[in-house]
Amino acid sequence: MSKLRIFLISLALGVAAHALPVSAANLAFGNSRDTSNLPVQVEADQLDVNQKDGTATFSGNVQIAQGEMLLSAPTVLVVYAEDSKKIVRLTASGGVTVVNGPDAAEAQNADYDIDAGTVLLTGNVLVTQGKNVMSGDRVVLNLDAGTAQVGGRVRTTLETQE
């Protein structure tokens, strides 16, 4: 095998390690578990309630906390169950940040399914864990399991030294 061919194969393997066209990659996210049963606390500059469709729209510096999980966004639509005042879904838009323990994620939009304990992040998703950074087209955070699944074109930088 020629030296050029060995170099090209080595180069290709090195590049692949930093920018994998992977359909999904798994990673841990946060250190709290089983948070979906905890109360959801919401703060915002404004609240608009729609009794007919069972929704509420929080806008202006929205801050949501549930256990160790913190979510912030300019606008959050809250969907209540038809038969109760229980929150079933939060849809955040306009630039979203989710922090859970030492980990953080940013995206354009987030859809939080309270009962499933999952947050779907879409649009320029960036996940940071210490010095490690991963980006993808979409990320599903499982807050109860403390895991995340990154899908689409996944790009990552992993620090090997502390």
CSV table of C-alpha atoms in Angstrom, one decimal:
chain,number,residue,atom,x,y,z
A,1,MET,CA,0.0,0.0,0.0
A,2,SER,CA,1.4,3.4,-0.9
A,3,LYS,CA,2.3,6.0,1.7
A,4,LEU,CA,-0.2,8.4,0.0
A,5,ARG,CA,-3.0,5.9,0.3
A,6,ILE,CA,-2.2,5.2,4.0
A,7,PHE,CA,-2.1,8.9,4.7
A,8,LEU,CA,-5.5,9.4,3.0
A,9,ILE,CA,-7.1,6.6,4.9
A,10,SER,CA,-5.6,7.9,8.2
A,11,LEU,CA,-6.9,11.4,7.3
A,12,ALA,CA,-10.4,10.1,6.5
A,13,LEU,CA,-10.6,8.2,9.8
A,14,GLY,CA,-9.4,11.2,11.7
A,15,VAL,CA,-12.0,13.5,10.1
A,16,ALA,CA,-14.7,10.9,10.6
A,17,ALA,CA,-14.0,10.9,14.3
A,18,HIS,CA,-14.8,14.6,14.5
A,19,ALA,CA,-17.8,14.9,12.1
A,20,LEU,CA,-19.8,11.7,11.9
A,21,PRO,CA,-22.8,11.5,9.6
A,22,VAL,CA,-24.6,9.5,12.2
A,23,SER,CA,-28.3,9.1,12.4
A,24,ALA,CA,-28.3,9.1,16.2
A,25,ALA,CA,-25.8,9.3,19.0
A,26,ASN,CA,-26.4,8.7,22.7
A,27,LEU,CA,-25.0,10.6,25.6
A,28,ALA,CA,-25.8,11.2,29.2
A,29,PHE,CA,-27.6,14.5,30.1
A,30,GLY,CA,-27.9,16.0,33.6
A,31,ASN,CA,-27.7,14.2,36.9
A,32,SER,CA,-31.3,14.4,38.2
A,33,ARG,CA,-33.6,11.4,37.6
A,34,ASP,CA,-37.4,11.0,37.6
A,35,THR,CA,-38.2,14.7,37.5
A,36,SER,CA,-41.4,14.5,35.4
A,37,ASN,CA,-43.6,14.1,38.6
A,38,LEU,CA,-42.2,17.2,40.2
A,39,PRO,CA,-44.1,20.6,40.1
A,40,VAL,CA,-43.4,22.9,37.2
A,41,GLN,CA,-42.7,26.5,38.2
A,42,VAL,CA,-43.0,29.2,35.5
A,43,GLU,CA,-42.0,32.9,35.6
A,44,ALA,CA,-42.6,35.4,32.7
A,45,ASP,CA,-43.3,39.0,31.9
A,46,GLN,CA,-46.7,38.2,30.5
A,47,LEU,CA,-49.4,35.5,30.6
A,48,ASP,CA,-52.3,35.0,28.1
A,49,VAL,CA,-54.8,32.3,29.0
A,50,ASN,CA,-57.2,30.7,26.5
A,51,GLN,CA,-59.9,28.8,28.4
A,52,LYS,CA,-61.5,27.5,25.2
A,53,ASP,CA,-58.5,25.4,24.0
A,54,GLY,CA,-56.8,24.9,27.4
A,55,THR,CA,-53.6,26.7,26.7
A,56,ALA,CA,-51.6,29.5,28.3
A,57,THR,CA,-48.9,31.5,26.5
A,58,PHE,CA,-46.1,32.8,28.7
A,59,SER,CA,-43.9,35.5,27.0
A,60,GLY,CA,-41.0,37.7,27.8
A,61,ASN,CA,-38.0,36.2,29.7
A,62,VAL,CA,-39.8,32.9,30.4
A,63,GLN,CA,-38.0,30.8,33.1
A,64,ILE,CA,-39.3,27.3,33.8
A,65,ALA,CA,-38.0,25.1,36.6
A,66,GLN,CA,-38.7,21.5,37.4
A,67,GLY,CA,-36.4,19.8,39.9
A,68,GLU,CA,-32.8,20.5,38.6
A,69,MET,CA,-34.0,21.2,35.1
A,70,LEU,CA,-34.2,24.8,34.0
A,71,LEU,CA,-35.7,26.0,30.7
A,72,SER,CA,-35.6,29.5,29.4
A,73,ALA,CA,-37.1,31.0,26.2
A,74,PRO,CA,-38.8,34.2,24.9
A,75,THR,CA,-42.2,32.4,24.5
A,76,VAL,CA,-43.6,29.2,25.9
A,77,LEU,CA,-47.0,27.7,25.1
A,78,VAL,CA,-48.4,25.6,27.9
A,79,VAL,CA,-51.0,22.9,27.1
A,80,TYR,CA,-53.2,21.6,29.8
A,81,ALA,CA,-55.0,18.2,29.9
A,82,GLU,CA,-58.7,18.5,28.8
A,83,ASP,CA,-60.0,16.9,32.0
A,84,SER,CA,-57.8,18.7,34.5
A,85,LYS,CA,-55.5,21.6,35.2
A,86,LYS,CA,-52.5,19.3,34.8
A,87,ILE,CA,-49.8,20.5,32.4
A,88,VAL,CA,-49.1,17.9,29.6
A,89,ARG,CA,-46.8,19.8,27.2
A,90,LEU,CA,-44.6,22.9,27.0
A,91,THR,CA,-43.6,24.3,23.6
A,92,ALA,CA,-40.9,26.9,23.8
A,93,SER,CA,-39.7,29.0,20.8
A,94,GLY,CA,-37.5,31.9,19.8
A,95,GLY,CA,-34.2,30.5,21.2
A,96,VAL,CA,-34.3,28.0,24.0
A,97,THR,CA,-31.8,27.0,26.7
A,98,VAL,CA,-32.1,23.9,28.9
A,99,VAL,CA,-29.9,23.3,31.8
A,100,ASN,CA,-29.9,20.1,33.9
A,101,GLY,CA,-27.2,19.7,36.5
A,102,PRO,CA,-23.8,20.4,34.9
A,103,ASP,CA,-25.1,20.0,31.3
A,104,ALA,CA,-26.7,22.5,29.0
A,105,ALA,CA,-28.4,22.5,25.6
A,106,GLU,CA,-29.4,25.3,23.2
A,107,ALA,CA,-31.8,25.3,20.3
A,108,GLN,CA,-34.3,27.4,18.4
A,109,ASN,CA,-37.3,25.3,19.7
A,110,ALA,CA,-38.2,22.8,22.4
A,111,ASP,CA,-41.2,20.6,22.9
A,112,TYR,CA,-41.4,19.2,26.5
A,113,ASP,CA,-43.7,16.2,26.9
A,114,ILE,CA,-44.2,16.2,30.7
A,115,ASP,CA,-45.7,12.7,31.1
A,116,ALA,CA,-42.9,11.1,28.9
A,117,GLY,CA,-40.2,13.2,30.6
A,118,THR,CA,-38.7,14.1,27.2
A,119,VAL,CA,-37.6,17.3,25.6
A,120,LEU,CA,-37.3,17.5,21.8
A,121,LEU,CA,-34.9,20.2,20.8
A,122,THR,CA,-34.8,21.4,17.1
A,123,GLY,CA,-33.0,24.0,15.1
A,124,ASN,CA,-29.3,24.6,15.6
A,125,VAL,CA,-29.0,22.3,18.6
A,126,LEU,CA,-25.9,22.6,20.7
A,127,VAL,CA,-25.2,20.4,23.8
A,128,THR,CA,-22.3,21.2,26.2
A,129,GLN,CA,-21.0,19.0,28.9
A,130,GLY,CA,-18.0,20.6,30.5
A,131,LYS,CA,-15.5,21.2,27.7
A,132,ASN,CA,-17.2,18.6,25.4
A,133,VAL,CA,-19.5,20.1,22.7
A,134,MET,CA,-22.0,18.2,20.4
A,135,SER,CA,-24.3,19.7,17.8
A,136,GLY,CA,-27.0,18.1,15.6
A,137,ASP,CA,-30.3,18.7,13.8
A,138,ARG,CA,-32.4,17.4,16.7
A,139,VAL,CA,-31.8,16.2,20.2
A,140,VAL,CA,-34.2,14.2,22.5
A,141,LEU,CA,-33.4,14.7,26.2
A,142,ASN,CA,-34.9,12.1,28.5
A,143,LEU,CA,-34.9,13.9,31.8
A,144,ASP,CA,-36.0,10.8,33.8
A,145,ALA,CA,-33.3,8.6,32.5
A,146,GLY,CA,-30.7,11.4,32.3
A,147,THR,CA,-29.9,10.6,28.6
A,148,ALA,CA,-29.9,12.4,25.3
A,149,GLN,CA,-30.1,11.2,21.7
A,150,VAL,CA,-28.6,13.4,19.0
A,151,GLY,CA,-29.9,12.9,15.5
A,152,GLY,CA,-29.2,14.2,12.0
A,153,ARG,CA,-25.7,15.4,11.1
A,154,VAL,CA,-23.9,15.0,14.4
A,155,ARG,CA,-20.7,17.0,15.0
A,156,THR,CA,-18.7,16.7,18.2
A,157,THR,CA,-15.6,17.9,19.9
A,158,LEU,CA,-14.4,15.8,22.8
A,159,GLU,CA,-11.6,16.9,25.1
A,160,THR,CA,-9.1,14.2,26.0
A,161,GLN,CA,-7.3,16.2,28.6
A,162,GLU,CA,-8.5,17.9,31.7
